[in-house]
Amino acid sequence: MSLPTARILGIETSCDETAAAVVSDGRVIHSSAVASQIDLHAEYGGVFPELASREHVKAIYAIVEQALNQSHLNIRDMDAIAVTQGPGLAGSLVVGMNMAKGLALAAQKPLIGINHLEGHIYSSWLYPADTSPHQPPRFPLLTLIVSGGHSELILVKDHLDYERLGGTLDDAAGEAFDKVARLLDLPYPGGPSIQKASQNGNTNAFAFPRAMLEGTWDFSFSGVKTAVLRTVESLQSQGKPLPIADLAASFQAAVVDVLVEKTIMAAEAYDVHEIIIAGGVSANKRLREKMLSQSTLPVHIPPLSLCTDNAAMIAGAAYFHYIKEDFSPMDIDVKPTWPLS
Ligand code: KG4
Ligand code: ZN
């Protein structure tokens, strides 16, 4: 039986990217527009929530228009409007939500609220309209979501059927990258800065801890962050210059080792067909290479543009809700769909 066709406009404003995209059938990207606020927040060394919401307000209309124009489609051609409902910054989420509600009401389209993490998972199904499709991931699969706010291991048994195996007990992986970058005086966002600084560094220069938290699928990165802080303090108190490349490389290796080892252990324990890595930290070169080289199972990692926040993933995930659930065009009260929390 073939699945119904549907074109969905997705909107994402959960953090510091204002994004809109048009995706059909949960897979085909017709357009994906992203306005990043990174340069603005870099001045503060992290996301400044008040500024973020104000920037979303400024950018949202043009971004939605851009996504529709680039897709050569009209709002009337859409079957539904999807929007990130959470988790994220409250003041930022509400901007996307209000835009989506306004559009849904005006165009009489169903409105679908999407969990941001679910969006990251579904980024692995997507491909641009002008390329040929890859095989969709096969269930059951294991997803490692590593972003600025999350480090989660999620077993996906089928479409929309999730079991959260574990998550971060303290700092998320991306948060640890951002905080350690700040310690080393590297620019925000910390992940790409640490990756760049690591290029000529020795991964064994410092033996930073790898918290395996045996017997759980949880993560903890505050220990490694504190270990970097203590090392920096000790070097500074001795008047020594900071070996930034070695510190960055040793830190990155410690985080990647834990992420790769635990993900592969969980994939074996749950006997899955495939591994997916998603979220901003999955853009990390060392993580991508190590996961691919160590796993005996197929590993799906989205292209860089789909690892960080975007709206195509929101429109993509929404399709699988759209074909399974009832959405009335007049119902703009977004139903709480929080299958992952
Ligand atoms: O998924 P994302 O764009 O936004 C959230 O939902 O949080 O993830 C942002 C996070 C930031 O912490 C950033 O430092 C990290 O992803 N990140 C990276 C890399 N690129 C982005 N971390 C490590 N290596 C990278 N290349
Ligand atoms: Zn994200």
XYZ file of C-alpha atoms and ligand atoms in Angstrom:
368
model
C 0.000 0.000 0.000
C 1.463 3.362 -0.963
C 1.525 6.141 1.594
C -0.476 9.333 1.045
C 1.389 12.254 -0.441
C 1.667 15.446 1.589
C 3.594 18.692 1.354
C 4.367 20.319 4.674
C 5.733 23.741 5.573
C 7.949 23.430 8.663
C 8.955 26.233 11.030
C 11.734 26.059 13.636
C 12.663 28.750 16.184
C 13.651 26.797 19.295
C 17.093 28.320 19.796
C 19.252 30.638 17.681
C 18.246 29.642 14.153
C 15.114 30.991 12.463
C 14.211 28.370 9.879
C 11.456 27.393 7.465
C 11.310 24.587 4.903
C 9.013 22.801 2.503
C 9.262 19.002 2.515
C 7.081 16.426 0.831
C 6.320 12.934 2.079
C 8.717 13.198 5.021
C 11.724 12.941 2.718
C 12.012 15.352 -0.215
C 13.393 18.810 0.609
C 11.979 21.416 -1.802
C 13.485 24.302 0.163
C 15.222 24.889 3.481
C 15.890 28.464 4.606
C 17.906 29.178 7.766
C 18.810 32.541 9.309
C 21.504 31.981 11.914
C 22.025 34.339 14.846
C 25.453 32.896 15.677
C 27.362 36.114 14.973
C 25.083 38.060 17.277
C 25.412 35.642 20.208
C 29.150 35.093 19.704
C 29.708 38.448 21.418
C 28.162 37.030 24.609
C 29.863 33.607 24.379
C 26.489 31.854 24.222
C 22.838 32.263 23.320
C 21.274 35.356 24.894
C 17.566 34.347 25.153
C 16.051 37.852 25.024
C 18.029 38.750 21.927
C 17.192 35.408 20.327
C 13.438 35.968 20.486
C 13.750 39.520 19.180
C 15.811 38.291 16.212
C 13.280 35.539 15.475
C 10.537 38.175 15.328
C 12.622 40.187 12.850
C 13.534 37.202 10.651
C 10.538 34.869 10.683
C 8.349 36.451 8.014
C 11.160 36.732 5.433
C 12.366 33.198 6.141
C 8.928 31.673 5.620
C 8.543 33.687 2.418
C 11.993 32.537 1.254
C 11.169 28.875 1.912
C 7.917 29.126 -0.046
C 9.515 31.066 -2.921
C 12.429 28.639 -3.226
C 10.049 25.691 -3.334
C 8.027 27.399 -6.119
C 4.955 26.521 -4.104
C 2.287 28.536 -2.385
C 0.888 28.248 1.127
C -2.309 26.903 -0.496
C -0.267 23.990 -1.919
C 0.635 22.838 1.585
C -1.259 20.007 3.274
C -0.203 21.084 6.747
C 1.943 23.503 8.754
C 4.424 22.039 11.241
C 6.186 23.876 14.024
C 8.696 23.049 16.745
C 6.681 22.944 19.925
C 9.632 22.295 22.260
C 12.000 21.739 23.936
C 13.745 25.078 23.527
C 13.816 28.673 24.712
C 10.267 29.688 25.655
C 10.493 33.184 24.160
C 11.916 31.817 20.912
C 9.481 28.930 20.525
C 6.491 31.244 20.846
C 7.605 33.263 17.801
C 7.551 30.208 15.523
C 4.374 28.940 17.141
C 2.503 32.214 16.563
C 3.644 32.422 12.953
C 2.551 28.820 12.359
C -0.811 29.377 14.046
C -1.425 32.508 11.991
C -0.604 30.708 8.747
C -2.670 27.644 9.662
C -5.665 29.772 10.537
C -5.428 32.034 7.502
C -4.842 29.187 5.021
C -7.136 26.718 6.822
C -4.430 24.084 7.179
C -3.882 21.602 9.986
C -1.169 22.573 12.475
C 1.251 19.911 13.729
C 3.432 20.509 16.807
C 6.746 18.669 16.679
C 9.267 17.755 19.340
C 12.610 19.246 18.312
C 14.457 15.996 19.130
C 12.059 14.013 16.987
C 12.954 16.428 14.187
C 16.656 15.652 14.627
C 15.891 11.922 14.315
C 13.924 12.432 11.089
C 16.716 14.461 9.493
C 18.118 11.052 8.444
C 15.192 10.469 6.075
C 15.673 13.719 4.142
C 17.256 14.366 0.745
C 17.184 17.397 -1.584
C 14.611 17.270 -4.407
C 17.340 17.488 -7.071
C 19.252 14.407 -5.820
C 18.344 10.741 -5.812
C 16.949 9.223 -2.628
C 19.017 7.061 -0.283
C 17.513 4.013 1.397
C 15.454 5.177 4.403
C 16.785 3.990 7.784
C 15.558 0.552 8.854
C 13.823 -0.138 12.171
C 14.619 -0.929 14.898
C 17.363 1.667 15.075
C 19.286 3.522 17.719
C 19.665 7.301 17.637
C 22.306 9.298 19.412
C 21.082 12.894 19.614
C 23.872 15.229 20.611
C 23.139 18.942 20.600
C 23.583 22.056 22.692
C 20.832 20.955 25.058
C 20.735 17.160 24.772
C 22.785 13.966 24.725
C 20.193 11.234 24.348
C 20.168 7.600 23.352
C 16.800 6.763 21.852
C 15.632 3.391 20.603
C 13.286 3.876 17.640
C 11.235 0.723 17.142
C 9.101 2.060 14.308
C 7.834 5.406 13.048
C 6.922 7.537 16.103
C 7.604 4.609 18.463
C 10.421 5.731 20.747
C 12.021 4.474 23.931
C 14.416 6.844 25.649
C 17.259 4.685 26.972
C 19.279 7.434 28.640
C 20.395 11.014 28.512
C 22.677 13.537 30.031
C 22.779 13.852 33.816
C 24.410 17.272 33.668
C 25.978 19.097 30.714
C 24.890 18.070 27.225
C 27.731 17.185 24.833
C 27.382 20.448 22.882
C 27.147 22.442 26.108
C 30.427 20.867 27.258
C 32.057 21.846 23.944
C 30.720 25.395 24.320
C 31.866 25.737 27.966
C 35.329 24.280 27.365
C 35.762 26.557 24.324
C 35.008 29.534 26.579
C 37.612 28.280 29.087
C 40.169 28.115 26.288
C 39.154 31.539 24.975
C 37.889 30.063 21.713
C 34.904 31.675 19.944
C 31.263 30.589 20.195
C 29.905 28.143 19.094
C 32.422 25.983 20.878
C 32.029 22.748 18.894
C 33.423 23.985 15.585
C 36.086 26.056 17.427
C 37.317 23.060 19.422
C 37.315 20.908 16.305
C 39.413 23.492 14.473
C 41.798 24.040 17.399
C 42.265 20.248 17.741
C 43.607 19.837 14.233
C 47.262 20.005 15.239
C 46.782 18.798 18.802
C 47.773 15.575 20.531
C 44.735 13.609 21.711
C 46.868 11.890 24.371
C 48.500 15.022 25.770
C 46.081 15.084 28.726
C 44.320 12.047 30.186
C 40.871 13.539 30.694
C 38.245 11.268 32.313
C 35.776 9.195 30.312
C 32.636 8.778 32.436
C 31.147 5.510 31.194
C 28.430 5.322 33.917
C 28.351 1.519 33.628
C 24.956 -0.101 33.932
C 23.100 2.939 32.544
C 22.714 4.546 29.124
C 23.163 7.992 30.675
C 25.947 10.446 29.981
C 27.836 12.928 32.154
C 30.224 15.517 30.765
C 30.635 17.828 33.745
C 33.601 15.746 35.005
C 35.629 16.157 31.830
C 34.751 19.865 31.732
C 35.964 20.311 35.317
C 39.134 18.331 34.542
C 39.929 20.779 31.721
C 39.256 23.699 34.085
C 41.619 22.286 36.757
C 44.333 21.676 34.156
C 43.977 25.213 32.804
C 44.132 26.661 36.355
C 47.189 24.584 37.208
C 49.061 25.589 34.020
C 48.159 29.254 34.578
C 49.301 29.184 38.218
C 52.672 27.912 37.011
C 52.825 30.775 34.513
C 52.888 28.315 31.598
C 51.240 29.143 28.239
C 48.142 27.074 27.512
C 48.708 24.353 24.892
C 45.323 25.097 23.316
C 45.583 22.528 20.498
C 46.511 19.698 22.906
C 43.851 20.668 25.450
C 41.171 20.885 22.738
C 42.220 17.603 21.100
C 42.386 15.695 24.405
C 38.988 17.039 25.485
C 37.354 16.268 22.128
C 38.792 12.734 22.166
C 37.432 12.091 25.685
C 33.893 13.192 24.743
C 33.898 11.323 21.431
C 35.205 8.103 23.030
C 32.288 8.020 25.478
C 29.677 8.861 22.841
C 30.919 6.227 20.405
C 31.495 3.468 22.935
C 28.127 3.828 24.680
C 26.201 4.132 21.410
C 27.766 0.969 20.004
C 27.189 -0.914 23.275
C 23.508 0.110 23.287
C 23.094 -0.794 19.606
C 24.401 -4.284 20.372
C 22.321 -4.653 23.541
C 19.104 -3.757 21.689
C 20.001 -5.645 18.520
C 19.163 -2.782 16.159
C 19.658 -2.680 12.381
C 21.193 0.770 12.189
C 22.625 3.679 14.134
C 21.664 7.301 13.466
C 23.577 10.259 14.859
C 21.830 13.606 14.901
C 22.015 17.104 16.391
C 24.648 19.830 16.175
C 27.499 17.769 17.676
C 27.017 15.111 14.986
C 28.711 17.656 12.695
C 31.915 16.811 14.594
C 34.470 15.238 12.259
C 36.095 13.010 14.871
C 32.722 11.733 16.083
C 31.571 10.970 12.526
C 34.808 9.200 11.588
C 35.086 7.203 14.798
C 31.453 6.082 14.751
C 31.779 4.965 11.124
C 35.039 3.128 11.718
C 34.065 1.403 14.991
C 30.510 0.312 14.243
C 29.863 -2.968 12.497
C 26.303 -1.757 11.823
C 25.358 0.801 9.169
C 25.629 4.331 10.579
C 23.535 7.139 9.143
C 24.805 10.675 9.669
C 22.965 13.550 7.982
C 24.924 16.080 5.899
C 26.251 19.018 7.923
C 23.393 21.344 6.920
C 20.886 18.909 8.445
C 22.909 18.199 11.623
C 22.455 21.687 13.026
C 18.998 23.191 13.544
C 16.798 23.472 10.458
C 13.104 23.316 9.629
C 13.268 20.537 7.027
C 13.611 18.034 9.859
C 10.485 19.467 11.523
C 8.446 19.241 8.311
C 9.862 15.745 7.748
C 8.872 14.419 11.179
C 5.442 16.057 10.854
C 4.617 13.942 7.795
C 4.696 10.738 9.851
C 2.254 12.288 12.346
C 0.117 13.644 9.513
C -0.459 10.222 7.959
C -1.178 8.513 11.291
C -3.183 11.017 13.300
C -6.227 13.239 12.791
C -5.583 16.941 12.392
C -8.457 19.323 11.883
C -7.754 22.577 9.990
C -9.652 24.577 12.591
C -7.699 23.174 15.508
C -4.838 25.569 16.062
C -4.423 24.475 19.663
C -1.258 22.488 19.089
C -1.674 19.134 20.744
C 1.131 18.232 23.102
C 3.075 15.593 21.185
C 6.003 14.868 23.470
C 6.756 11.261 22.699
C 10.380 11.576 23.691
C 10.157 13.111 27.136
O 21.375 20.914 17.303
P 22.002 22.255 17.478
O 22.269 23.083 16.235
O 21.147 23.153 18.439
C 20.531 22.626 19.583
O 19.429 22.018 19.427
O 21.149 22.750 20.654
O 23.369 22.035 18.283
C 24.202 23.095 18.651
C 25.428 22.524 19.358
C 26.343 23.592 19.951
O 26.628 23.248 21.285
C 27.604 23.497 19.073
O 28.798 23.839 19.765
C 27.586 22.055 18.677
O 26.222 21.764 18.434
N 28.375 21.795 17.449
C 29.475 21.011 17.425
C 29.993 21.089 16.100
N 29.159 21.897 15.362
C 28.173 22.323 16.210
N 30.068 20.289 18.387
C 31.197 19.618 18.060
N 31.759 19.662 16.832
C 31.190 20.369 15.824
N 31.761 20.390 14.618
Zn 18.791 20.998 17.741
